[in-house]
Tab-separated table of C-alpha atoms in Angstrom:
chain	number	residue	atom	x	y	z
J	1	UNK	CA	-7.669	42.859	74.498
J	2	UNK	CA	-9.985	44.380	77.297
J	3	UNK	CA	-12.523	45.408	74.482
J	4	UNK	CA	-12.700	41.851	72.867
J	5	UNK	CA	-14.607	40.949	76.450
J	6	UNK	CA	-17.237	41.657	75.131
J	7	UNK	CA	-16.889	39.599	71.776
J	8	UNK	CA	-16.090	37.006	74.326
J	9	UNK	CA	-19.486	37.182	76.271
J	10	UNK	CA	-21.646	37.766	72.897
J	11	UNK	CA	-19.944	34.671	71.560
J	12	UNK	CA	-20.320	32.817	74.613
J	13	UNK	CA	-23.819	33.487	75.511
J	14	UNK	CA	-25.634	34.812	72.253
J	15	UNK	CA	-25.479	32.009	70.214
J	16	UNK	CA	-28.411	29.161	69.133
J	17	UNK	CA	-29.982	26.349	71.590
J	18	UNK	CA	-26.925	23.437	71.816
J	19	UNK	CA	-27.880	20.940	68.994
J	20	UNK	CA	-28.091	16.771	69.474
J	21	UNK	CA	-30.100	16.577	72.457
J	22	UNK	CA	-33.550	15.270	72.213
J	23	UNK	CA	-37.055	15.799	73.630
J	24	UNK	CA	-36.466	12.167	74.967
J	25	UNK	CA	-33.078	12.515	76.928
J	26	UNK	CA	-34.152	15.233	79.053
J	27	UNK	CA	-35.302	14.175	82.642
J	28	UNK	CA	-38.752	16.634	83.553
J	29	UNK	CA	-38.022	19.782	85.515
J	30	UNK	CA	-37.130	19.647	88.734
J	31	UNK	CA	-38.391	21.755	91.769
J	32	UNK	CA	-35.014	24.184	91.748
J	33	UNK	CA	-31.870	24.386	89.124
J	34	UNK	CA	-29.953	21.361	89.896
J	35	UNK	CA	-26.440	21.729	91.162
J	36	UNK	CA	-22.851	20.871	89.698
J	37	UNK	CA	-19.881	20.363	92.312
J	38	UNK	CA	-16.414	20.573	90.641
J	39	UNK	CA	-12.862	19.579	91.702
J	40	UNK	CA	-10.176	20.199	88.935
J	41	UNK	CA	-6.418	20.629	88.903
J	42	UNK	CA	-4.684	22.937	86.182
J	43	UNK	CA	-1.321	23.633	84.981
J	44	UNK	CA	-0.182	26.239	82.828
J	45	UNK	CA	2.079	28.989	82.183
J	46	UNK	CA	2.857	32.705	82.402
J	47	UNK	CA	3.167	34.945	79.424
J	48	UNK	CA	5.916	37.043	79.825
J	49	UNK	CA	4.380	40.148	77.796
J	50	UNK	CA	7.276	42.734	79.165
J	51	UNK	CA	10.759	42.779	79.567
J	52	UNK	CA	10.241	43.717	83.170
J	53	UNK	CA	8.891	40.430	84.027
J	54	UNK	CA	10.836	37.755	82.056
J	55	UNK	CA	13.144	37.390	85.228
J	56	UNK	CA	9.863	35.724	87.342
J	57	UNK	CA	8.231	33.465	84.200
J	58	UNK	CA	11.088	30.632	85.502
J	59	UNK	CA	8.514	28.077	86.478
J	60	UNK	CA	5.193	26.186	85.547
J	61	UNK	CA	2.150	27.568	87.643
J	62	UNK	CA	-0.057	24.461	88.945
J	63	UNK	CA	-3.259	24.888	90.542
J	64	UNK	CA	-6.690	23.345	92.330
J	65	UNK	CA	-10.150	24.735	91.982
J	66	UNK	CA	-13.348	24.237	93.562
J	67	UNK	CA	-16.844	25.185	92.030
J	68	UNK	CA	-20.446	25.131	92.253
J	69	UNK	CA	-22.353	26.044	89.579
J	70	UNK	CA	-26.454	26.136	88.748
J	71	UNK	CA	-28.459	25.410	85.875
J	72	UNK	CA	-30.681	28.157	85.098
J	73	UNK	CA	-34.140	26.559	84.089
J	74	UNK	CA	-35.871	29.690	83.143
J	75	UNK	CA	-36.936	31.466	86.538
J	76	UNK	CA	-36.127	34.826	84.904
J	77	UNK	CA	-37.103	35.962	81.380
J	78	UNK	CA	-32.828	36.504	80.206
J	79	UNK	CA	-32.213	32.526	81.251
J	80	UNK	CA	-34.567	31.566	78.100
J	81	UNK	CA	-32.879	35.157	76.242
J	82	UNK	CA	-29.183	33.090	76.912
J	83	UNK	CA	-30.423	29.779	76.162
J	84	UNK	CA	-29.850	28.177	79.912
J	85	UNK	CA	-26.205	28.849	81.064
J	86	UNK	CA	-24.877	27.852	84.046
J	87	UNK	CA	-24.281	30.381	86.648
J	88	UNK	CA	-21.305	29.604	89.168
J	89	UNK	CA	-18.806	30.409	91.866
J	90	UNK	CA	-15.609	29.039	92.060
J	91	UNK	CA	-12.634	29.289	94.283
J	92	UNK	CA	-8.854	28.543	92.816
J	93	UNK	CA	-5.286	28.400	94.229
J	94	UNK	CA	-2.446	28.648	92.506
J	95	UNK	CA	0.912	27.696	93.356
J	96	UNK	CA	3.342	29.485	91.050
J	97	UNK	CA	6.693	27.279	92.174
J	98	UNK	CA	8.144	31.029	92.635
J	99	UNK	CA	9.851	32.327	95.653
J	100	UNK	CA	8.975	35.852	94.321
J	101	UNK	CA	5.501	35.410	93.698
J	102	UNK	CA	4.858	32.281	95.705
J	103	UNK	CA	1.086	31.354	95.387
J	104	UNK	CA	-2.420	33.327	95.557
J	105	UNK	CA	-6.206	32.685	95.848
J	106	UNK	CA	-9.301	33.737	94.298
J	107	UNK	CA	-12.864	33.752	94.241
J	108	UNK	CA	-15.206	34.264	90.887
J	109	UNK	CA	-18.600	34.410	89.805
J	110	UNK	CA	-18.983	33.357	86.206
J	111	UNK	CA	-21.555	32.310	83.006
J	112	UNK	CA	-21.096	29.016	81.113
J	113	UNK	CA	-22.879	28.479	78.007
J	114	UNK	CA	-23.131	25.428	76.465
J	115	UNK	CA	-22.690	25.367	72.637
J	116	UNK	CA	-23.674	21.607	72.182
J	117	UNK	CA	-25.028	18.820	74.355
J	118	UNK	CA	-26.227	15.072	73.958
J	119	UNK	CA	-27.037	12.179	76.732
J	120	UNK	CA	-23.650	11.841	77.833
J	121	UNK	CA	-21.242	14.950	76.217
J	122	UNK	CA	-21.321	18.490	77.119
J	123	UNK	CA	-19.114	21.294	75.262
J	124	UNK	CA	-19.711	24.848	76.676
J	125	UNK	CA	-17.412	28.219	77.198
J	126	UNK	CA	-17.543	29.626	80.227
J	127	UNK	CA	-16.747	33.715	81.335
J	128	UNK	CA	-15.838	34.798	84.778
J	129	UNK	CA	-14.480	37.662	87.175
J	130	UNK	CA	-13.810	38.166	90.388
J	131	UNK	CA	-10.833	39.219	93.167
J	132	UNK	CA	-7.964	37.182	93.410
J	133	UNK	CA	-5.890	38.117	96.709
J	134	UNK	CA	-1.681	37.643	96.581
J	135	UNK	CA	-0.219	37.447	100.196
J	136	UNK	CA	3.414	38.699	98.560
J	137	UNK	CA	2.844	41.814	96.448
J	138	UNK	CA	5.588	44.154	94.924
J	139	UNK	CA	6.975	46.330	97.947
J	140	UNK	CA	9.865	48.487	97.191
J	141	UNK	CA	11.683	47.261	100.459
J	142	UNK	CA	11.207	43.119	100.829
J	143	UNK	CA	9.595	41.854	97.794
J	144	UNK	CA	11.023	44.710	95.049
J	145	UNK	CA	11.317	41.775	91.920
J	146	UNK	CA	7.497	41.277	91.536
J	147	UNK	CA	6.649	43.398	89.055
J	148	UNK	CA	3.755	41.588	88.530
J	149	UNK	CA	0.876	42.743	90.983
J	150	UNK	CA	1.741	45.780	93.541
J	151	UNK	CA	-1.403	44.846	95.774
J	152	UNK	CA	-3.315	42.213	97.959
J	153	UNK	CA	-6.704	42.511	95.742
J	154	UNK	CA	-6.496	42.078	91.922
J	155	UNK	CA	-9.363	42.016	89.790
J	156	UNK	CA	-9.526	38.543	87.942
J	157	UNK	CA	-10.690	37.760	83.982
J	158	UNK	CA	-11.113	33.825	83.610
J	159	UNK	CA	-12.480	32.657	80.070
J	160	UNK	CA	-12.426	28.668	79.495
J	161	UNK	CA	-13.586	26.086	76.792
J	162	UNK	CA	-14.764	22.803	78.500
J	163	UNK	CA	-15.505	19.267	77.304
J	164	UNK	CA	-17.893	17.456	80.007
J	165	UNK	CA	-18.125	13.406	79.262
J	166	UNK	CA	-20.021	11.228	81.175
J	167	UNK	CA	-18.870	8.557	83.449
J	168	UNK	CA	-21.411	7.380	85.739
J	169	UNK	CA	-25.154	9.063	85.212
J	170	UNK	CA	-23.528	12.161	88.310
J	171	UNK	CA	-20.367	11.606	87.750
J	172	UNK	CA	-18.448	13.676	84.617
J	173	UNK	CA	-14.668	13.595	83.736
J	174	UNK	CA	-14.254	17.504	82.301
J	175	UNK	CA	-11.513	18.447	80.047
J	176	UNK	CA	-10.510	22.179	79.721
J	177	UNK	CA	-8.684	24.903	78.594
J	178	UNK	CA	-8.482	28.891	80.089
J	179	UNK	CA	-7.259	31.916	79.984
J	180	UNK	CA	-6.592	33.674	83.547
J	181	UNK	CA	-5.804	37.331	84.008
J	182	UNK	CA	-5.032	39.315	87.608
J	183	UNK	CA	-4.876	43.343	87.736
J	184	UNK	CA	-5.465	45.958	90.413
J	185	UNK	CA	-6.775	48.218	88.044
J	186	UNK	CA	-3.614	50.900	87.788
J	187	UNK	CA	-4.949	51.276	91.811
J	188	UNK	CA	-0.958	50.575	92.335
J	189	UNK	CA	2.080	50.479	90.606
J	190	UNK	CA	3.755	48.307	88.834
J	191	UNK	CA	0.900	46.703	87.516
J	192	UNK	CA	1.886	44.593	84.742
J	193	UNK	CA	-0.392	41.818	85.354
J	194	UNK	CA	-0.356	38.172	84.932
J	195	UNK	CA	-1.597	35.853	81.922
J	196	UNK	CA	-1.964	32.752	82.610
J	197	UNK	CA	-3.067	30.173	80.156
J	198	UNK	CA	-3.728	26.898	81.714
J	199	UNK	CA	-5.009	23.188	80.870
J	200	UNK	CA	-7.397	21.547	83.429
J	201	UNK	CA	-8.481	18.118	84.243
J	202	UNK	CA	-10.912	17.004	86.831
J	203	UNK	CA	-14.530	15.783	88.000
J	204	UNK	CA	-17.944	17.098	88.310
J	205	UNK	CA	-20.851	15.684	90.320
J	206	UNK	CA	-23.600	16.254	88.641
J	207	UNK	CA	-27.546	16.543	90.618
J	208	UNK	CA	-28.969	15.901	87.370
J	209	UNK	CA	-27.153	15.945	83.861
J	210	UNK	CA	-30.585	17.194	81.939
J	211	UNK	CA	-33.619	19.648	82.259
J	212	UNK	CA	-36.611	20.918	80.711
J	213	UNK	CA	-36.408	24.166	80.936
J	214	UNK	CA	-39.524	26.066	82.233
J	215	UNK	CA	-42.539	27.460	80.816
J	216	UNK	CA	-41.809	30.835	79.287
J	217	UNK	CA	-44.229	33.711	80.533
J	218	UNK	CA	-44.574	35.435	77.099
J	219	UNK	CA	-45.405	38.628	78.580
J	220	UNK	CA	-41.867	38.965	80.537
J	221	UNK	CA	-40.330	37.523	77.488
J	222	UNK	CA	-40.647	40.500	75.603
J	223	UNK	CA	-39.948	43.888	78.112
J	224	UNK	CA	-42.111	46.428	78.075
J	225	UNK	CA	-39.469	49.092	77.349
J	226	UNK	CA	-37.804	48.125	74.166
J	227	UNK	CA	-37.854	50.767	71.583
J	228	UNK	CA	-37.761	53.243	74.536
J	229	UNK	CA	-35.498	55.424	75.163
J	230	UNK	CA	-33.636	56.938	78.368
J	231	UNK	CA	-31.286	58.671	80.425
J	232	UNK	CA	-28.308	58.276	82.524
J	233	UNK	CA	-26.974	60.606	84.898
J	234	UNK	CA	-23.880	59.492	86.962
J	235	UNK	CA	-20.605	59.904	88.179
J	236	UNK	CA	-17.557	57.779	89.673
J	237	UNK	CA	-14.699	58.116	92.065
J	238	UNK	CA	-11.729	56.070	91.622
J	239	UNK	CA	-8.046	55.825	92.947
J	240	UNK	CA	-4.380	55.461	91.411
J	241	UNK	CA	-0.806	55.753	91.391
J	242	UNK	CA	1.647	57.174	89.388
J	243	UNK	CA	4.826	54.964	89.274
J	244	UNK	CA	6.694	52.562	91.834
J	245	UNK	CA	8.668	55.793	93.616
J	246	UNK	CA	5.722	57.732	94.424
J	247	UNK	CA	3.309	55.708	96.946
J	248	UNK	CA	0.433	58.767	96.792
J	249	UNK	CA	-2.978	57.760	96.201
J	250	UNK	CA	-4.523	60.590	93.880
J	251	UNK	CA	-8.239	60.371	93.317
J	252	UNK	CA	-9.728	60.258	89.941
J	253	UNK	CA	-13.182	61.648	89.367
J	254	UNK	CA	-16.124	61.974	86.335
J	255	UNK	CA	-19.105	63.063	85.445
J	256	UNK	CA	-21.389	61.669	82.624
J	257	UNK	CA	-24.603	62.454	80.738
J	258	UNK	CA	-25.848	59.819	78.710
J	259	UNK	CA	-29.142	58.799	76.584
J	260	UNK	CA	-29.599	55.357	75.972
J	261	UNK	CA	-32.412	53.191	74.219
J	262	UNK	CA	-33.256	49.426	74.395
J	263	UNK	CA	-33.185	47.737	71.592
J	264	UNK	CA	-33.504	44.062	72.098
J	265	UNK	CA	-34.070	41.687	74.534
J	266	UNK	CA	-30.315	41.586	75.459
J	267	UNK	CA	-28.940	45.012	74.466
J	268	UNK	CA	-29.186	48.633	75.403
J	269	UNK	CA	-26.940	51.444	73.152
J	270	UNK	CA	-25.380	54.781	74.402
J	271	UNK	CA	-24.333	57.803	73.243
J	272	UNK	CA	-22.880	60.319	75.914
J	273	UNK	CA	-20.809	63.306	77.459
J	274	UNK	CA	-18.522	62.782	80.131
J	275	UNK	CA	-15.614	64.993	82.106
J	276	UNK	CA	-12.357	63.999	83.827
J	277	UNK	CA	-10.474	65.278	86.387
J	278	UNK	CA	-7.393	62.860	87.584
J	279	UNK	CA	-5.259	64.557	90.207
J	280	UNK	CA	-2.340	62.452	89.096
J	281	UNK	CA	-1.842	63.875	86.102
J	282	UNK	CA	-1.138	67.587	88.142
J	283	UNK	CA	1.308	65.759	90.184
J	284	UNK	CA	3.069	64.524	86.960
J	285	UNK	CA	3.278	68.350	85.528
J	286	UNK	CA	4.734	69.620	88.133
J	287	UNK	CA	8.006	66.772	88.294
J	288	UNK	CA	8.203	68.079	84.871
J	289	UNK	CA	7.793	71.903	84.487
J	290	UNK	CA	10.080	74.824	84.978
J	291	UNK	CA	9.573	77.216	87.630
J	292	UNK	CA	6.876	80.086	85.969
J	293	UNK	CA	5.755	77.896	83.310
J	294	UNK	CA	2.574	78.097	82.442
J	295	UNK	CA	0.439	74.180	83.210
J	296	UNK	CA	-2.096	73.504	81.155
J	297	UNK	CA	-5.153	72.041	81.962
J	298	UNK	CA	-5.606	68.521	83.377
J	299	UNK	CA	-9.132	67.887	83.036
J	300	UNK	CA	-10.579	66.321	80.230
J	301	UNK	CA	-14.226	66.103	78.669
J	302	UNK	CA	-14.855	63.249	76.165
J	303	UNK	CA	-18.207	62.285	73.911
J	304	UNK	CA	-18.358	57.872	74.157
J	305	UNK	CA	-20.706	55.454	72.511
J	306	UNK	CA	-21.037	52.488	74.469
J	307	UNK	CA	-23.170	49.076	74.564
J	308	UNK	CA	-25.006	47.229	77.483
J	309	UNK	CA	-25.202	42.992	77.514
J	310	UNK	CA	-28.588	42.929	80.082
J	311	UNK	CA	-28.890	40.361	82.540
J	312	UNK	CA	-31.981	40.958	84.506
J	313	UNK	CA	-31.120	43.313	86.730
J	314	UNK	CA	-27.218	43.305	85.816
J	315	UNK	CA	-25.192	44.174	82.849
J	316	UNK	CA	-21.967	44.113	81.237
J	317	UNK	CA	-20.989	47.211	79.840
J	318	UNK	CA	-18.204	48.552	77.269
J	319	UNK	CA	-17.793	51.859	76.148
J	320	UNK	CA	-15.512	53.306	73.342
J	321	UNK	CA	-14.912	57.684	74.202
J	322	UNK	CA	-12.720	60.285	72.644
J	323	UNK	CA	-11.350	63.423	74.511
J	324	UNK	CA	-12.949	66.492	72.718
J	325	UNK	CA	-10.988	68.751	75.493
J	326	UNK	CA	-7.389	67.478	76.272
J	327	UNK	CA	-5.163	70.129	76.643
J	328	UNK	CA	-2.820	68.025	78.930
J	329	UNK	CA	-1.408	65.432	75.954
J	330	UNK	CA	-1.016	62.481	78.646
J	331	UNK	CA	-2.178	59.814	76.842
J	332	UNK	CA	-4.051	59.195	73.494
J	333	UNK	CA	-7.451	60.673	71.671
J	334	UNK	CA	-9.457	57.789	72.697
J	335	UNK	CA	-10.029	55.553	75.630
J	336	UNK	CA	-12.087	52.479	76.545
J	337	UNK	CA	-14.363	51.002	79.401
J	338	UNK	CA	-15.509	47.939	80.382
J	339	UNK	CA	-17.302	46.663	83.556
J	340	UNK	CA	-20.135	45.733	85.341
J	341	UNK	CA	-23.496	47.796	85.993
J	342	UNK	CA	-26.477	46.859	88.521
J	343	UNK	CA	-29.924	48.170	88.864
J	344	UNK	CA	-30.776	48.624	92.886
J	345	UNK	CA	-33.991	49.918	91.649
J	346	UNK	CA	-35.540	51.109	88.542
J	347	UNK	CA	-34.153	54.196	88.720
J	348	UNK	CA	-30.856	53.933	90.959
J	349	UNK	CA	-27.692	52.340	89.693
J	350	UNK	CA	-24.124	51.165	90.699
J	351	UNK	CA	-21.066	49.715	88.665
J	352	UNK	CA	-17.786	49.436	88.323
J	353	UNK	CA	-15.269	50.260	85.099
J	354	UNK	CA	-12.076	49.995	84.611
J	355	UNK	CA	-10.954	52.884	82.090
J	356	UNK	CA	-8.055	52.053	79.403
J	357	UNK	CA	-5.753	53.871	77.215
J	358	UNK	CA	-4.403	51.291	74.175
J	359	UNK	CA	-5.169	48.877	76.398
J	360	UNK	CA	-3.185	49.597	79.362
J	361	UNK	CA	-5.458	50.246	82.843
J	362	UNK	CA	-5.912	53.852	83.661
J	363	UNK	CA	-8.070	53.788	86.250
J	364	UNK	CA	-10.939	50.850	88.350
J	365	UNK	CA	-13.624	53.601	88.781
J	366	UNK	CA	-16.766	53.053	91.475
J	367	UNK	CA	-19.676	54.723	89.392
J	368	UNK	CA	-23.173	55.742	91.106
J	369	UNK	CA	-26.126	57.194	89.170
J	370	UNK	CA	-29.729	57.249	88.502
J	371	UNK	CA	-31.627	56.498	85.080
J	372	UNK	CA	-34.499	58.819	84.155
């Protein structure tokens, strides 16, 4: 499910111009992106994916968001490459009628792409992450039925569809539906996560309902560096749990060597080399092995081919690796990552992945490196 992310964010954001608006209906551009203000309430439910949590799906979650999104008019070269999304923040509660889980909060940056527009309708799909914080997580003495989330801070996943119709010339009635994930990454344990599909309903306020998007500089339309290729050198340090009973925090850490090349506007590929060493997995062996046996070794090496979705200076990245050294059999031949990379400078780099095994979190891993 992780890996179709990306699917999600090529779908959303890769497609053709929205159709049905004309030269006409759109207002001349103004002096910065105008602003959208959003109020909407949602109500859903959880998807009880695991016997271990159909005792807490008793209840209909309901919730209230807050947002504040901009219209990208073309001020960098990948608005024009995206066809003008939206870029936003928004802020949600939910109130899961639960005296387990009883309600959390969350703030998320997100993309919205619109895949068709005229004068008064607007129907666009919208991608976001961010942390969501619970105030009553699993803990083994008060709150030992939430299986759920085992921490504060979760990672969140939102994808929507929306339906914007207009009321007043500002004022839009939106229609939705959305997908809403929270994890900590395997950082603690249990960490089943929560699915939450929802339906929303609510208002925006819009500064201006149309644009004309800005004059592109052909130059920075096409980047200097496609067809080139490169290096990346980095490596990550990351923190997990085994199970419920043992509170430990073992640290997880890698290496990788990879060569990359731009091939598009919007796309960099990989090919790379990478080792593993996850402290966890000694702890495991030794529950498990006989006095004088023989362990075998826990660190791993793995060759991965990945991709890169370039925004400016960011970019969403998913990998696909298989373990060419495993002797330690803890999990399957091949793993995935997905996550978030950003450019300090031209040569010095930061992200964050979270590693999976068949889709289950491994590991949220805080990567450094520098491209050459």
């Amino acid at each position: 499910m992780l890996l179709s992310t990306r699917w999600f964010l090529l779908l959303a954001l890769g497609l053709a111009a929205p159709r049905g608006l004309r030269a006409q209906d759109v207002a001349p551009a103004p002096a910065r992106e105008p602003l959208v203000l959003g109020l909407y309430g949602q109500g859903g439910f959880i998807i009880a994916h695991s016997p271990r949590v159909k005792h807490l799906v008793t209840a209909h979650p309901t919730g209230l968001e807050l947002n504040l999104q901009r219209q990208l008019t073309g001020r960098a070269p990948w608005h024009a490459w995206y066809r003008y999304p939206k870029a936003g923040l928004a802020l949600v509660y939910y109130d899961y009628h639960n005296p387990v889980l009883r309600h959390s909060f969350a703030a998320s940056i997100y993309l919205s792409k619109t895949f068709w527009r005229t004068q008064r309708q607007d129907l666009s799909f919208r991608l976001g992450t961010g942390v969501g914080y619970f105030p009553f997580p699993f803990d083994q003495q008060t709150n030992h039925k939430n299986t759920f989330v085992s921490s504060h801070l979760n990672a969140t996943i939102q994808a929507r569809l929306e339906y914007d119709v207009a009321l007043t010339p500002k004022l839009g009635l939106l229609l939705g539906v959305a997908l809403n994930h929270y994890s900590n990454g395997a950082t603690a344990k249990p960490n089943l996560g929560i699915n939450i599909p929802t339906v929303l309903l609510g208002l925006n306020y819009h500064q201006q309902r149309h644009f004309t998007p800005l004059p592109i500089d052909a130059a920075a339309d096409q980047p200097a560096d496609i067809g080139r290729t490169f290096w990346n050198l980095s490596t990550s340090a990351g923190l997990k749990q085994r199970n419920e009973s043992d509170h430990t925090n073992y640290w997880v850490n890698s290496v990788t060597v990879a060569a990359g090349r731009r091939v598009n506007r919007k796309s960099n590929l990989l090919v790379g080399l990478e080792g593993f060493y996850d402290r966890s997995l000694r702890a495991e062996q030794r529950d498990t092995a006989r006095a004088g046996d023989k362990l075998p070794d826990v660190k791993k090496a793995g060759v991965f081919i990945g991709h890169e979705l370039l925004f400016g200076r960011l970019a969403f990245d998913t990998h696909l690796g298989f373990y060419l050294y495993n002797p330690y059999k803890s999990n399957k031949f091949y793993y995935e990552r997905v996550g978030l990379k950003y450019h300090f400078t031209e040569h010095f780099f930061g992200a964050i992945d979270l590693k999976v095994h068949r889709g289950a979190a491994d590991v949220l891993e805080w990567k450094v490196g520098v491209k050459l």
